[in-house]
Coordinates of C-alpha atoms in Angstrom, one line a residue:
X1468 CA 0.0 0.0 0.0
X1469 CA 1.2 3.4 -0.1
X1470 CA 2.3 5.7 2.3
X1471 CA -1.3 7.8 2.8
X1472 CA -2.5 4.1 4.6
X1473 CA -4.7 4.8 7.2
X1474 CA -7.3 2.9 9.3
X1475 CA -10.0 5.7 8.9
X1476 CA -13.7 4.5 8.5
X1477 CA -14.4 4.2 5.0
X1478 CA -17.8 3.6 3.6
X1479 CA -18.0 1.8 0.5
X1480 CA -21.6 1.9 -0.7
X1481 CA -22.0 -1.5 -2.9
X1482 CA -23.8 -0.6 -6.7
X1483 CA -25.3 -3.9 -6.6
X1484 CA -28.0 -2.0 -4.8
X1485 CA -28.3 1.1 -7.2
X1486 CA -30.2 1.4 -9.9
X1487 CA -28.7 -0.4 -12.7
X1488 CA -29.9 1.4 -15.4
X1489 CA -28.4 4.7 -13.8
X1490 CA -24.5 3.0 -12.8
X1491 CA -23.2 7.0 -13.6
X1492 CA -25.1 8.6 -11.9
X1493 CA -25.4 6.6 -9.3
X1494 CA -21.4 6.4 -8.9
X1495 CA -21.5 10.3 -9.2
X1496 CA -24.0 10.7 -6.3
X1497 CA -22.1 8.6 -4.0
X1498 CA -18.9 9.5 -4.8
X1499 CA -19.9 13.4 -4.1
X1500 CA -22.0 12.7 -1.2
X1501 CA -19.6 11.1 1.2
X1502 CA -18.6 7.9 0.0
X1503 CA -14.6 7.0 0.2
X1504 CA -15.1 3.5 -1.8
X1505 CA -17.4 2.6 -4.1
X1506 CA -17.8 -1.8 -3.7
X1507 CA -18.6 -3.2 -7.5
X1508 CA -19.9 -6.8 -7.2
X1509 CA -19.1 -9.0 -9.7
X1510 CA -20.9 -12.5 -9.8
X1511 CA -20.8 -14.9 -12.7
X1512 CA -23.7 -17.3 -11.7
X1513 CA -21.2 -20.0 -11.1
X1514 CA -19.0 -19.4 -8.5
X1515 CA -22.5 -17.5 -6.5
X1516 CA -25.9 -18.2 -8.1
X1517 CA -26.3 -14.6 -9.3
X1518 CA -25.2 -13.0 -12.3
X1519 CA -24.1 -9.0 -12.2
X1520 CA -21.7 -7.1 -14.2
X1521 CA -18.4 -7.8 -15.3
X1522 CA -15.6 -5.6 -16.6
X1523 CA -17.2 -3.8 -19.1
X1524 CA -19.6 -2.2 -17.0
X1525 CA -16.6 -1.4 -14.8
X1526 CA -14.5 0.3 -17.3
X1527 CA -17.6 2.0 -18.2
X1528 CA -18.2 3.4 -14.5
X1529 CA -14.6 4.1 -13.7
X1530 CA -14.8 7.6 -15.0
X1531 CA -18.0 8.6 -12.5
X1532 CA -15.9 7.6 -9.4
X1533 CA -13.7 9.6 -7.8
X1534 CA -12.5 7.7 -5.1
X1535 CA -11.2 4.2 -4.9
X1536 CA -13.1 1.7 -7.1
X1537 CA -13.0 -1.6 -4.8
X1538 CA -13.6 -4.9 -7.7
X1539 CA -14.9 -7.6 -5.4
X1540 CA -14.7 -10.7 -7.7
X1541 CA -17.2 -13.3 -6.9
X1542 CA -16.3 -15.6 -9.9
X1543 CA -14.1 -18.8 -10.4
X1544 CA -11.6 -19.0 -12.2
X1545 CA -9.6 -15.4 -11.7
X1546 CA -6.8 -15.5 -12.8
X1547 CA -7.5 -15.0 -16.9
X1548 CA -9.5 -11.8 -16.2
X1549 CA -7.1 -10.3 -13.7
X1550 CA -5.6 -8.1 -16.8
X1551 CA -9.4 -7.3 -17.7
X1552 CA -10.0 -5.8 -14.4
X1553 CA -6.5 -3.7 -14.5
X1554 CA -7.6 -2.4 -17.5
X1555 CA -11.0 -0.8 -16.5
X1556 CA -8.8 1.4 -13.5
X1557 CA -9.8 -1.2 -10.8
X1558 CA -8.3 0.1 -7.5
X1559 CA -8.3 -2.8 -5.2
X1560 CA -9.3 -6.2 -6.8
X1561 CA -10.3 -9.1 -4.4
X1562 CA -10.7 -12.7 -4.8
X1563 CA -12.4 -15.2 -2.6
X1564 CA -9.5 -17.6 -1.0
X1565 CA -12.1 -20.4 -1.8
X1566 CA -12.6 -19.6 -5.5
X1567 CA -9.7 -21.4 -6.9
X1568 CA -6.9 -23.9 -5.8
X1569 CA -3.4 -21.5 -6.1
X1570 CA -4.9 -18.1 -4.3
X1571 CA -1.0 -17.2 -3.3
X1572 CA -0.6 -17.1 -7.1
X1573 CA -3.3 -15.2 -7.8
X1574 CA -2.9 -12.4 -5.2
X1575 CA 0.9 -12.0 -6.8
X1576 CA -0.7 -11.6 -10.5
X1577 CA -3.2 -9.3 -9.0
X1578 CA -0.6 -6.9 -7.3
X1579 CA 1.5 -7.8 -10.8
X1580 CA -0.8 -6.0 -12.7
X1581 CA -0.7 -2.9 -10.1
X1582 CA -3.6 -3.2 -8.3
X1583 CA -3.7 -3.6 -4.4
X1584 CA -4.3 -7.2 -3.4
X1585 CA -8.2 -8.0 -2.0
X1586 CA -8.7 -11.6 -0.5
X1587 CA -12.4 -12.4 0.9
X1588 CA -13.3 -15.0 3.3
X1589 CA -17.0 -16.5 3.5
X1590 CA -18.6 -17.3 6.4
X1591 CA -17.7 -20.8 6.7
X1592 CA -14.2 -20.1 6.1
X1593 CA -12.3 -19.7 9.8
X1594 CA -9.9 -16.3 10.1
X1595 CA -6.8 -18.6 10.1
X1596 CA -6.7 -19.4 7.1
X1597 CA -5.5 -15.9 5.9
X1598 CA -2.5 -16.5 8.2
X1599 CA 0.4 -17.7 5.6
X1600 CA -1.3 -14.8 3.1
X1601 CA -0.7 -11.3 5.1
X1602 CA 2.1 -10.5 3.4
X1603 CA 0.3 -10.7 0.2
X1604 CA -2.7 -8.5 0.8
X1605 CA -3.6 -5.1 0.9
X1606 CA -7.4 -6.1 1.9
X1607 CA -9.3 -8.9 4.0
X1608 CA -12.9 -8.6 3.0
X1609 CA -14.9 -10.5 5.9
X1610 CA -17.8 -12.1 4.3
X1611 CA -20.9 -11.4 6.8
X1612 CA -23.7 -12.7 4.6
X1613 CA -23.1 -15.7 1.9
X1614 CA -21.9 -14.1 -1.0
X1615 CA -24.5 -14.2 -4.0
X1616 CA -26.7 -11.5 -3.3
X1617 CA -28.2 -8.3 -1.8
X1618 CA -30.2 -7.1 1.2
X1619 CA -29.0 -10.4 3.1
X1620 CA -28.9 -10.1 6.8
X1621 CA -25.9 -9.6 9.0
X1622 CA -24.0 -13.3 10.1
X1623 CA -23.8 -11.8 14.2
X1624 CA -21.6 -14.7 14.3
X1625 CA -18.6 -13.2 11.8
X1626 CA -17.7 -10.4 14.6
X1627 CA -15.5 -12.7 16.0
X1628 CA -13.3 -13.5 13.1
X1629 CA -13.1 -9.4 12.3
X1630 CA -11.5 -9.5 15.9
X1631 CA -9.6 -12.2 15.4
X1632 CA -7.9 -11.1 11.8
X1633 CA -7.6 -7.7 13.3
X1634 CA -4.9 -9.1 16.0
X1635 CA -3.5 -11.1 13.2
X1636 CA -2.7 -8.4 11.2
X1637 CA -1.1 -6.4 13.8
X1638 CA 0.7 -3.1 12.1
X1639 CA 0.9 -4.1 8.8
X1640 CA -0.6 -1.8 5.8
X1641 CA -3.9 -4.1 5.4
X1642 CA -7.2 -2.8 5.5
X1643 CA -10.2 -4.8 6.6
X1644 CA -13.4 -4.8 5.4
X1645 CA -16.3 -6.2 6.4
X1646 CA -19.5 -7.0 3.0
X1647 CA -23.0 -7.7 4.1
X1648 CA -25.8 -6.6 5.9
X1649 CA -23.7 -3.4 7.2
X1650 CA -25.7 -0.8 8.6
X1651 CA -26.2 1.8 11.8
X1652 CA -26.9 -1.0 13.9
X1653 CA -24.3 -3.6 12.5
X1654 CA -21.5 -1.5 11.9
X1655 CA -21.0 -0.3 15.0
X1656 CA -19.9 -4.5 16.1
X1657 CA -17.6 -4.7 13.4
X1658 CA -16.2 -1.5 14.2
X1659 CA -15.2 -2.1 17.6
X1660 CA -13.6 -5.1 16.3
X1661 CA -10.9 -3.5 14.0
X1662 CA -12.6 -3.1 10.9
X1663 CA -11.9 0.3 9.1
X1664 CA -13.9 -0.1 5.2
X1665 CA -17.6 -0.9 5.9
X1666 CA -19.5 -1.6 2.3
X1667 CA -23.0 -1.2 2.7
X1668 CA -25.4 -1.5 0.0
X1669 CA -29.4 -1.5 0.3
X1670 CA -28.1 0.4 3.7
X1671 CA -27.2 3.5 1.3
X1672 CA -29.2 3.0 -1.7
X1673 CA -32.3 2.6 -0.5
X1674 CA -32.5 6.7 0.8
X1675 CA -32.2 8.4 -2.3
X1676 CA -31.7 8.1 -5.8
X1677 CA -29.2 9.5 -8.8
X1678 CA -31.5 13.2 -8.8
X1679 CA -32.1 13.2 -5.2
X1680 CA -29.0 11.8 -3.7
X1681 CA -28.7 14.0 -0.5
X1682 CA -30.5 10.9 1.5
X1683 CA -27.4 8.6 0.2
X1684 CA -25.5 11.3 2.1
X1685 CA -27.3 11.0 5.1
X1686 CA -26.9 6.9 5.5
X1687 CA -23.2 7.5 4.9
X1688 CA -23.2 9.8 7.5
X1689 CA -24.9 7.8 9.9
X1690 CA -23.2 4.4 9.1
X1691 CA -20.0 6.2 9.5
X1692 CA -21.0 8.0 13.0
X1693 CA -21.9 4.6 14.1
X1694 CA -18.8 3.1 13.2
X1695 CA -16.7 5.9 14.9
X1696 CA -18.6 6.1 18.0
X1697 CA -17.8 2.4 18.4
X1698 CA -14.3 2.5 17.8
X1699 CA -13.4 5.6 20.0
X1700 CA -15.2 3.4 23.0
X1701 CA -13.6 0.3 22.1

């Protein structure tokens, strides 16, 4: 990572939930109203039993983000569309450690091709298992719904493996996320146990739209209050 690393809240508001027929816009209105990340959600009906977006619509929103554009790749196999991905101006790209059978390979191709390094764990996968891939990683993405879809609810049971990948990662430049069912009443858990990007989707999205956006300023605002008032009482 580079040297501006910090563990400031960051609220990436998840497009899954916009409207897709509005990806501009919607990116705009985020982007300008508070957002630090914006999460893009690929599935490929195979690897999750949804089918999104893949890097086409990316390349086509990179231009309508200003911040970071966070790639979260829920597709098997990565590794052929890692250059796809680092040619749409993908910021972070992440790949689930259960996707495919050589993830220490894929996290070097992904860094190779100059984005920072995103690994996601599902539910069902234990913390420990990121242990012999810190050094490789720029983000741990803590599943807290089964990946696939939107609007899930929050897995209460994942808090404990935010805490424990927080103490694993110790000082090193990593940020950790936490994807699914984030909101003022969730984040604050995850908060208090070390994570610092919080991607939220229905959570945002559902409080505005593109030409009335100021409500998606308002839930980022609130989810990020929560998250802050947490941590400064952990």
């Amino acid at each position: 990572m580079t040297a501006s690393f910090d563990r400031s809240v960051k609220i990436a508001p998840s497009i899954l939930a916009a409207d897709f027929a509005a990806f501009g816009a919607e990116c705009r209105a985020v982007s300008d109203h508070g957002a630090d990340w914006v999460h893009v959600d690929v599935m490929d009906g195979h690897y999750v039993p949804n089918l999104s977006f893949g890097a086409t619509t990316c390349a086509a929103i990179r231009p309508h983000i200003s911040g970071i554009m966070d790639v979260h790749l829920m597709i098997t196999p990565v590794d052929p569309m890692i250059e796809s991905y680092a040619e749409t101006g993908a910021d972070v790209l992440t790949a689930h450690l259960e996707a495919g059978p050589h993830i220490h390979r894929t996290l070097q191709a992904i860094r190779g091709a100059g984005m920072r390094a995103g690994l996601a764990l599902n539910p069902g996968t234990p913390a420990d298992a990121a242990q012999p891939l810190l050094d490789m990683v720029d983000v741990i993405c803590v599943m807290t719904v089964n990946p696939g879809f939107g609007g899930q609810s929050f897995l209460h049971d994942q808090v404990s493996k935010v805490a424990d990948l927080r103490a694993m990662i110790g000082d090193r430049p990593i940020h950790l996320e936490v994807d699914g069912g984030v909101d003022p009443t969730t984040a604050p858990l995850v908060a208090a146990a070390g994570a610092d990007v919080f991607v939220a989707g229905s959570a945002v999205f559902k409080h505005g739209k593109a030409d009335a956006p100021e409500g998606y300023g308002r839930a980022i605002a609130d989810i990020r209050a929560a998250a802050e008032a947490a941590r400064d009482a952990a």
